[in-house]
Coordinates of C-alpha atoms in Angstrom, one line a residue:
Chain A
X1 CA -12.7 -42.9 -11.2
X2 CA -12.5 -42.8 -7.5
X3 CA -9.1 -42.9 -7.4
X4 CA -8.6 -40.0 -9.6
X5 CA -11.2 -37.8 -8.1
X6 CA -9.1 -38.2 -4.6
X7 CA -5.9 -37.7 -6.4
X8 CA -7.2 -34.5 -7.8
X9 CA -8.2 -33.5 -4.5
X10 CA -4.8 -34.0 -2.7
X11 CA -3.1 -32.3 -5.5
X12 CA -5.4 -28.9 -5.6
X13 CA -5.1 -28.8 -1.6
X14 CA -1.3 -29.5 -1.7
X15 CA -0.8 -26.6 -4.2
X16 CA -3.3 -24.4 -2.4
X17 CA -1.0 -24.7 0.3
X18 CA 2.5 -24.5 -1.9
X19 CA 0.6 -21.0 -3.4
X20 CA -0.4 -19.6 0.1
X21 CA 3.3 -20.1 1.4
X22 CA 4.8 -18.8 -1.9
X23 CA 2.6 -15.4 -1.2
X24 CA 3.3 -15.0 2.0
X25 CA 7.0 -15.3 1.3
X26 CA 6.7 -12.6 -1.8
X27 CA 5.2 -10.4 1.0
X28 CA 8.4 -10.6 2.8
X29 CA 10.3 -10.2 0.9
X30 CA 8.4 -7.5 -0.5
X31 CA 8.0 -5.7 3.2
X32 CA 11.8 -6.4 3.9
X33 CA 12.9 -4.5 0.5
X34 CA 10.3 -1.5 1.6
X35 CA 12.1 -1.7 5.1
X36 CA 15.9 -2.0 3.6
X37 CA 15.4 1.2 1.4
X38 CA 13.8 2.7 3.6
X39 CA 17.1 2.4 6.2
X40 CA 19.3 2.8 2.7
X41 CA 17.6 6.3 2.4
X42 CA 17.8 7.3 5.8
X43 CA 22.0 6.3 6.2
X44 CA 22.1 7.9 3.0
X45 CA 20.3 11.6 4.5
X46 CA 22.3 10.8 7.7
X47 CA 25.6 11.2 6.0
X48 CA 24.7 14.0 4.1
X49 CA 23.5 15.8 8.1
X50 CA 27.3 14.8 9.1
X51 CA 28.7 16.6 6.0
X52 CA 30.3 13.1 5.0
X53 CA 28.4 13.0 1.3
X54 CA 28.9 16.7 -0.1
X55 CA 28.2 18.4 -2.9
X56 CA 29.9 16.6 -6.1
X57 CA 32.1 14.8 -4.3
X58 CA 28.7 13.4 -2.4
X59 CA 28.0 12.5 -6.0
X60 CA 31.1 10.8 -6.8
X61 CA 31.0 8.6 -3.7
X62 CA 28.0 7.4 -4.6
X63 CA 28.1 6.6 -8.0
X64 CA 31.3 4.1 -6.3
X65 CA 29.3 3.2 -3.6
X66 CA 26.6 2.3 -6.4
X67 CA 29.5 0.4 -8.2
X68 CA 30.5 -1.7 -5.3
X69 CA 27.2 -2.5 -4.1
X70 CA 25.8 -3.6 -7.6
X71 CA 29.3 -5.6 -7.9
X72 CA 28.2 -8.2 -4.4
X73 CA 24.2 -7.9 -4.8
X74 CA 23.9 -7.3 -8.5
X75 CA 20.9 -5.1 -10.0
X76 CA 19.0 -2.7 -7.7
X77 CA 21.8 -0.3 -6.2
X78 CA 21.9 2.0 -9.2
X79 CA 22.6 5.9 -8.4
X80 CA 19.3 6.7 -9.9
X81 CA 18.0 3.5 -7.2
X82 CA 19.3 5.4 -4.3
X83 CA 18.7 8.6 -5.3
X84 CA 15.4 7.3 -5.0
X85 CA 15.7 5.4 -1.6
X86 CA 16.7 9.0 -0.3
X87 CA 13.7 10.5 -2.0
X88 CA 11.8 7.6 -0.1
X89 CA 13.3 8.0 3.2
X90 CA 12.9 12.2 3.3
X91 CA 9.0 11.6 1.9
X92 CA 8.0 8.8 4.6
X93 CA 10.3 9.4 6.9
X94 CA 7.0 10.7 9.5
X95 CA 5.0 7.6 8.6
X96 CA 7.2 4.7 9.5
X97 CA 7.8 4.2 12.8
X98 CA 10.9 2.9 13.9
X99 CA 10.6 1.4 17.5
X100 CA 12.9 1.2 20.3
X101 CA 15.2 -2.0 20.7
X102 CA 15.8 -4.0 24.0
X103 CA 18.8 -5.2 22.2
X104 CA 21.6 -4.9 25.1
X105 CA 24.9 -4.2 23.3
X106 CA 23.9 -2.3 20.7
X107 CA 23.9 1.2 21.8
X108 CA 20.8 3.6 21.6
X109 CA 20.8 7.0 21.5
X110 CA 18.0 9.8 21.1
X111 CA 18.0 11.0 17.5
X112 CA 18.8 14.4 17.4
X113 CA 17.0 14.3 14.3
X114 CA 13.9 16.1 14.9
X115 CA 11.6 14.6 12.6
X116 CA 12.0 11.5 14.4
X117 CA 12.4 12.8 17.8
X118 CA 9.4 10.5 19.0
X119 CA 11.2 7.3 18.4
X120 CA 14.8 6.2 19.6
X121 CA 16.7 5.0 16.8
X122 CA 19.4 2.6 17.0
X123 CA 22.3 3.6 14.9
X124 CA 24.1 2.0 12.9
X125 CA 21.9 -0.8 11.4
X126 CA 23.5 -3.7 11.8
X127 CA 21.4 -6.6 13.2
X128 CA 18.3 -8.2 11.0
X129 CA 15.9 -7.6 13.8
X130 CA 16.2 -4.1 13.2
X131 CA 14.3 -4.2 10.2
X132 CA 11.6 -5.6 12.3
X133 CA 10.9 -3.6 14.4
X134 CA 10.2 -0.8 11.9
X135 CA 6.6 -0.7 10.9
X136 CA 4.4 2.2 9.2
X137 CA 2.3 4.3 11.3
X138 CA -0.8 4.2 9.0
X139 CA -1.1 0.2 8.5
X140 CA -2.3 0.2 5.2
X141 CA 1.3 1.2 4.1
X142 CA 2.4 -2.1 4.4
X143 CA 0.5 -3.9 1.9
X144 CA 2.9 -1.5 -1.0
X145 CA 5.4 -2.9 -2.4
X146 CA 8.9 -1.0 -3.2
X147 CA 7.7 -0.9 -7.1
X148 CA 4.4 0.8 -5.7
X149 CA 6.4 3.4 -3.7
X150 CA 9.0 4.6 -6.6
X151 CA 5.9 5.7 -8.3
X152 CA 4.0 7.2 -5.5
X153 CA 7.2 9.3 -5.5
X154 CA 6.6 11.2 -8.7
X155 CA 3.4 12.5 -7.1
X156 CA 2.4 15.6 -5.3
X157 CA 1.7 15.0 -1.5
X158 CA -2.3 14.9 -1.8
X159 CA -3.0 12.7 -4.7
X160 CA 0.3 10.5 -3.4
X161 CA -2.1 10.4 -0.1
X162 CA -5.2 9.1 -2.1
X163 CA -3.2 6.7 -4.4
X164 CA -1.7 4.8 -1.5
X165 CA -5.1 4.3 -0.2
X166 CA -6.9 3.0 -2.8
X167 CA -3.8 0.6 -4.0
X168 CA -3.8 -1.2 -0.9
X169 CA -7.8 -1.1 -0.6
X170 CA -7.8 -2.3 -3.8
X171 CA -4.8 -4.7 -3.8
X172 CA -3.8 -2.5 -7.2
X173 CA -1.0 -4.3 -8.5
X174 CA 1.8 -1.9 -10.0
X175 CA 0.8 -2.2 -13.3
X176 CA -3.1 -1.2 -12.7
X177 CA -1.6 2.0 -10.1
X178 CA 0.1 2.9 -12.9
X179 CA -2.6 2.9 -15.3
X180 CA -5.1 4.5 -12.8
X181 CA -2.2 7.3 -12.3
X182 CA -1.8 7.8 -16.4
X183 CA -4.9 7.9 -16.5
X184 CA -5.4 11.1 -14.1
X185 CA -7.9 9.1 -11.7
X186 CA -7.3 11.3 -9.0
X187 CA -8.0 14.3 -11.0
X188 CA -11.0 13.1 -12.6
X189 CA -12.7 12.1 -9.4
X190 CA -11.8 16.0 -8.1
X191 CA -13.6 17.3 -11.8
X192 CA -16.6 15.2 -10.7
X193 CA -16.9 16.2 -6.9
X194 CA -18.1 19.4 -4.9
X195 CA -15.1 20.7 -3.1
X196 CA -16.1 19.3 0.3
X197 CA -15.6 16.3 -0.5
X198 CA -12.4 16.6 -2.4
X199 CA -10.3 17.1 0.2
X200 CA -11.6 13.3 1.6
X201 CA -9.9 12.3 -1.5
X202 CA -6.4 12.2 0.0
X203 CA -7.7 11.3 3.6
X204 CA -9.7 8.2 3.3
X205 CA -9.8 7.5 -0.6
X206 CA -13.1 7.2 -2.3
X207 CA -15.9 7.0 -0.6
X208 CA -18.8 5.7 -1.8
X209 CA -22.2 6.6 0.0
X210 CA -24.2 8.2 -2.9
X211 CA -24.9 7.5 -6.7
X212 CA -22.9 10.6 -7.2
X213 CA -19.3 8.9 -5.6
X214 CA -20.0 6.4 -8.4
X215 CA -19.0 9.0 -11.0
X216 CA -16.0 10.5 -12.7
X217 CA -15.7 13.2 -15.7
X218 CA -14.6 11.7 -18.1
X219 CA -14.5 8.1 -18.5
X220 CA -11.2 7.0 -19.9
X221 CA -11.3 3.8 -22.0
X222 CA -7.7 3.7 -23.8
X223 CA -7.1 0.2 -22.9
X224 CA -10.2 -0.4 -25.4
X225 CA -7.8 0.2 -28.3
X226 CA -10.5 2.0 -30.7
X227 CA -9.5 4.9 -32.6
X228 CA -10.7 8.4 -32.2
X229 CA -11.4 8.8 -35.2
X230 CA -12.3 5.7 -36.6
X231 CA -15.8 4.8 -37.0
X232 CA -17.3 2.3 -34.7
X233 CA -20.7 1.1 -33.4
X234 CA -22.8 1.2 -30.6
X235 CA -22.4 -2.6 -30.9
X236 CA -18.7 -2.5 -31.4
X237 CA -18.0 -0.3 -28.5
X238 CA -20.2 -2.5 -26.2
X239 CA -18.1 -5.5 -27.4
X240 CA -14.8 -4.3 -27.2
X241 CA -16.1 -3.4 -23.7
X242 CA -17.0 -6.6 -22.9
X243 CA -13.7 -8.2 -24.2
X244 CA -11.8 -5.6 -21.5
X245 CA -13.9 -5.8 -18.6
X246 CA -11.4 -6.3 -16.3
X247 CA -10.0 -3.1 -17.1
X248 CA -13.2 -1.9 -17.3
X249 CA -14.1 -3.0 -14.2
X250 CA -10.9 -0.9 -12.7
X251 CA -12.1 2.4 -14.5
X252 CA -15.6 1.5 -13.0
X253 CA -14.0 1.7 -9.9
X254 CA -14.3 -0.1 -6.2
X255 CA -17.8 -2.4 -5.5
X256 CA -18.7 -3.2 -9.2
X257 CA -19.7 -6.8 -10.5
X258 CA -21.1 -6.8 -13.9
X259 CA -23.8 -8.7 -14.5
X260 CA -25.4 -8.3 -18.6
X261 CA -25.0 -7.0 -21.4
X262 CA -28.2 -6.3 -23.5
X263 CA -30.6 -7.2 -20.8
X264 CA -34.5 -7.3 -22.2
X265 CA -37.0 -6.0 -20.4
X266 CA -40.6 -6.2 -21.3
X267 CA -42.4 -3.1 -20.4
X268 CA -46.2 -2.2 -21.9
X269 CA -45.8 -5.1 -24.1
X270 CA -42.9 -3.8 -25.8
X271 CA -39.2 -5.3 -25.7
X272 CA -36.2 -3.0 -24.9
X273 CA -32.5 -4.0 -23.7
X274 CA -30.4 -2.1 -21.4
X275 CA -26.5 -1.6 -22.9
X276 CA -24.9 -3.0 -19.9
X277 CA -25.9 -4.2 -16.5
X278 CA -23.9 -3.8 -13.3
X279 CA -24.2 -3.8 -9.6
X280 CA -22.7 -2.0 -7.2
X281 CA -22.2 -3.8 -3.9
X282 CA -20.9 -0.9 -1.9
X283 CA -23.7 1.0 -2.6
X284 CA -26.1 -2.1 -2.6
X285 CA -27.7 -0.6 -6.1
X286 CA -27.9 -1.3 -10.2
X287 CA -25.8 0.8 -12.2
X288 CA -27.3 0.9 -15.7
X289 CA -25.0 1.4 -18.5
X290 CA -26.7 3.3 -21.7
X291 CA -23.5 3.4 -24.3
X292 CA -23.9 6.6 -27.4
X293 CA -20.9 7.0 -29.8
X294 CA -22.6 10.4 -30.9
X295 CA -23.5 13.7 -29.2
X296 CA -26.0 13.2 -26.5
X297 CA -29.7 14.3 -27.5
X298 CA -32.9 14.6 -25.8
X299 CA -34.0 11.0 -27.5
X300 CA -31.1 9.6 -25.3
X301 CA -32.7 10.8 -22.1
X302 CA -36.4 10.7 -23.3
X303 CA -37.4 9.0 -25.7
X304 CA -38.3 5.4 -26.2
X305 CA -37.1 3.0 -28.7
X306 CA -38.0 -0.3 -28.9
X307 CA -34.4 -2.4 -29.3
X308 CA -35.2 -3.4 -32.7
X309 CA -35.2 0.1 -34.3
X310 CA -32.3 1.0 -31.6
X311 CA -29.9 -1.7 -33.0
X312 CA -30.3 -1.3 -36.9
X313 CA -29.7 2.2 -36.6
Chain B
X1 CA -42.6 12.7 -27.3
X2 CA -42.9 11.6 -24.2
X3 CA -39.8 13.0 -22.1
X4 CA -40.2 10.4 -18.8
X5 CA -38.7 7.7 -20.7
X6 CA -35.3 6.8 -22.3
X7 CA -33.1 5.9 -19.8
X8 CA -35.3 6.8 -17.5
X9 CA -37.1 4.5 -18.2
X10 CA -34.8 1.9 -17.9
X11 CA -34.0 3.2 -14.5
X12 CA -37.9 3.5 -13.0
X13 CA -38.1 0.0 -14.6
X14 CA -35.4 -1.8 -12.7
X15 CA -36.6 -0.1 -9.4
X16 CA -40.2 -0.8 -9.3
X17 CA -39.5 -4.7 -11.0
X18 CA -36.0 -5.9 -10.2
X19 CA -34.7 -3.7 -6.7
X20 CA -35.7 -5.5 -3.7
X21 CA -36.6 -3.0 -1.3
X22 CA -33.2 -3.2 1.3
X23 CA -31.1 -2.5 -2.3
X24 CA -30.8 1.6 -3.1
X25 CA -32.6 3.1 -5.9
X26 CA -30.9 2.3 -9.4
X27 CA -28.3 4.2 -10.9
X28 CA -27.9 5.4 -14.6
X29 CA -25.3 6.3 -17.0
X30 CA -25.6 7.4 -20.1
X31 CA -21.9 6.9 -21.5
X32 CA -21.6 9.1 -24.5
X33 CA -18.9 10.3 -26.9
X34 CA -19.8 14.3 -26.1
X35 CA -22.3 15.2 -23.8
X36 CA -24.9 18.2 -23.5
X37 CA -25.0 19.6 -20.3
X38 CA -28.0 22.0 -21.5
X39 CA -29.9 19.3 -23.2
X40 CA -29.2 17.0 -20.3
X41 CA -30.7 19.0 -18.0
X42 CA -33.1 20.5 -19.8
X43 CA -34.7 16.6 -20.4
X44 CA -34.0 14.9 -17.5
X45 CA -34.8 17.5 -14.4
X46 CA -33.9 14.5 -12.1
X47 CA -34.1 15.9 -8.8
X48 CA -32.6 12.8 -6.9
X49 CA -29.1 12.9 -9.0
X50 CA -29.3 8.9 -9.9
X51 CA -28.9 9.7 -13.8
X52 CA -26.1 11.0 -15.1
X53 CA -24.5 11.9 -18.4
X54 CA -21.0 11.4 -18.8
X55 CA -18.1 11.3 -21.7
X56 CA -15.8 8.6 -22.4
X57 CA -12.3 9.0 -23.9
X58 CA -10.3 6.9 -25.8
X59 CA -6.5 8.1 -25.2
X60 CA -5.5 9.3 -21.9
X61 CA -5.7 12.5 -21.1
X62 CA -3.1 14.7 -20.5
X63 CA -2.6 15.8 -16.8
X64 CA -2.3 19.4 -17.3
X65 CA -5.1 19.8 -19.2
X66 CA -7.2 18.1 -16.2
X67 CA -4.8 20.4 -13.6
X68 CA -6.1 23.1 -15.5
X69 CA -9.5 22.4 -15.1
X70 CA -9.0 21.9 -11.9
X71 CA -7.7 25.5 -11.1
X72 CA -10.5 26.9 -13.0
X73 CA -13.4 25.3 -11.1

């Protein structure tokens, strides 16, 4: 018993450790892609100032610049690829900083490049420490990965300002940026907000001080799979809930921990249950979840019903 | 009928039994498949903005329907 209790031990501590170095090493490589395209892009924009890449023929050359490249590193240097590393390097081209280098022999020049006429810029890239030395002005950058960027791309400057926030706040994964992007989070949150505070949107993210922040128009619950038309329950749509709430939980939005579905209360000796039960811990309060498949009435706001009428109906 | 209840209800309950007094006052939705902005608040005449009415959707919407909205505002 002992023996395997110990065993068990060393092994969960031993791959605790394997996991920890296997993430760090995925964020390496993952920051060290971000960085590469980023320098891609801007040799790319370079040779375009220079008049080297022109025109069609600009498009020619790099289709067999794609070729070759594709041909030694395989997948990733398509034209479309670094069409879009251009597209990267022109949008963020302000926000990473690219920082002087003691190296000796390499030679430095100021970049007659106005945009980055703060930084000295050693040109041509050639040496690996290069790469490190370039780091993003607003630190939150950094936690994006190149998968994250390509679709931050398709969007206009202010919501792209508010979705790069709230990925790395969140630690949204690709997959769950894109769904919060499909599913129009940014504009949902401006529908439900006075239009002070919509501008704070692409600044600092969403900001939660007041029940109000809590709230979007409309709640979007694809990933439920119900149909529109189809008839469902109360019941139904509380379970299917339930069976989702992870996603849910992302629509919900940042600080909420769910806590019960159909919670009884007693109150004047009669029983009722709340649909769903969830805490905020931002905003250190209960959020109570009443769920109607119909057309909100007055009797949803008003009136009482004890749950065993509630649920049979 | 008594109009104080409801949700409301539900709301007043969890603040005067469950909130401990550091926590914020409880919030409310009412998650509904079309809402009533009239009816809403007509019945609810919550003062403090901690209940809310809201619609759920069960296909995404489309973005330039929302940008639309957005103009309009």
């Amino acid at each position: 018993m002992m023996k395997k209790k110990s065993s068990n031990i060393l092994f969960s501590q031993l791959r605790e450790l394997i996991l920890e170095a296997r993430q760090v090493a995925y964020r390496n490589v993952n920051t060290l892609q971000v960085i590469t395209n980023f320098l891609i892009g801007k040799t790319i924009v370079e040779h375009e100032q220079r008049g080297a890449l022109r025109a069609s023929y600009g498009k020619e050359q790099l289709a067999s610049i794609s070729r070759k490249l594709t041909q030694e590193f395989g997948r990733g240097f398509s034209v479309d690829n670094l069409q879009l590393m251009r597209a990267f390097f022109l949008t963020y081209q302000n926000r990473f900083q690219i920082h002087a280098t003691p190296i000796s022999e390499t030679v430095s020049r100021k970049s007659q490049n106005k945009l980055s006429k703060e930084f000295v810029v050693q040109s041509p890239v050639r040496k690996y420490e290069t790469l490190s030395r370039i780091s993003a002005n607003e630190k939150y950058l950094q936690k994006l990965s190149w998968s994250h960027f390509v679709l931050l791309l398709k969007m206009e400057e202010d919501e792209r300002r508010f979705y790069e926030i709230e990925s790395a706040q969140n630690n949204w994964s690709v997959r769950e940026l894109e769904r919060q992007y499909n599913s129009s989070l940014y504009e949902r949150l401006i529908l439900s907000r006075d239009k002070k505070k919509v501008k704070q949107l692409s600044k600092k993210g969403q900001i939660l001080q007041q029940a109000q922040d809590l709230i979007k128009q409309p709640y979007i619950l694809e990933f439920l799979g119900l149909k529109e038309e189809a008839a469902y329950s109360e019941n139904e749509l509380e379970t299917a809930i339930i069976n989702r709430i992870e996603q849910f939980l992302l629509e919900l939005g940042k600080g909420f921990l769910f806590e019960a579905r159909q919670k009884r209360i007693s109150f004047e000796g009669e029983d009722f249950s709340v649909d769903l039960v969830f805490y905020n811990r931002l905003l250190h309060c209960y959020v109570l979840f009443d769920l109607k498949i119909g057309k909100l009435t007055h009797q949803d706001i008003g009136q009482i019903y004890p749950v065993r009428y509630k649920r049979e109906a | 009928m008594k109009l104080s209840n409801g949700v409301k209800m539900y709301v007043n309950y969890f603040d005067r039994v469950i909130k401990l007094k550091e926590e914020n006052p409880t919030v409310g939705i009412i998650l509904c498949k079309q809402s009533n902005k009239a009816v809403f608040e007509f019945t609810l005449n919550d003062k403090q903005k901690r209940i809310f009415a809201r619609e759920y959707k069960l296909y995404l919407p489309g973005k330039k329907e929302l940008k639309r909205q957005i103009e309009n505002l």
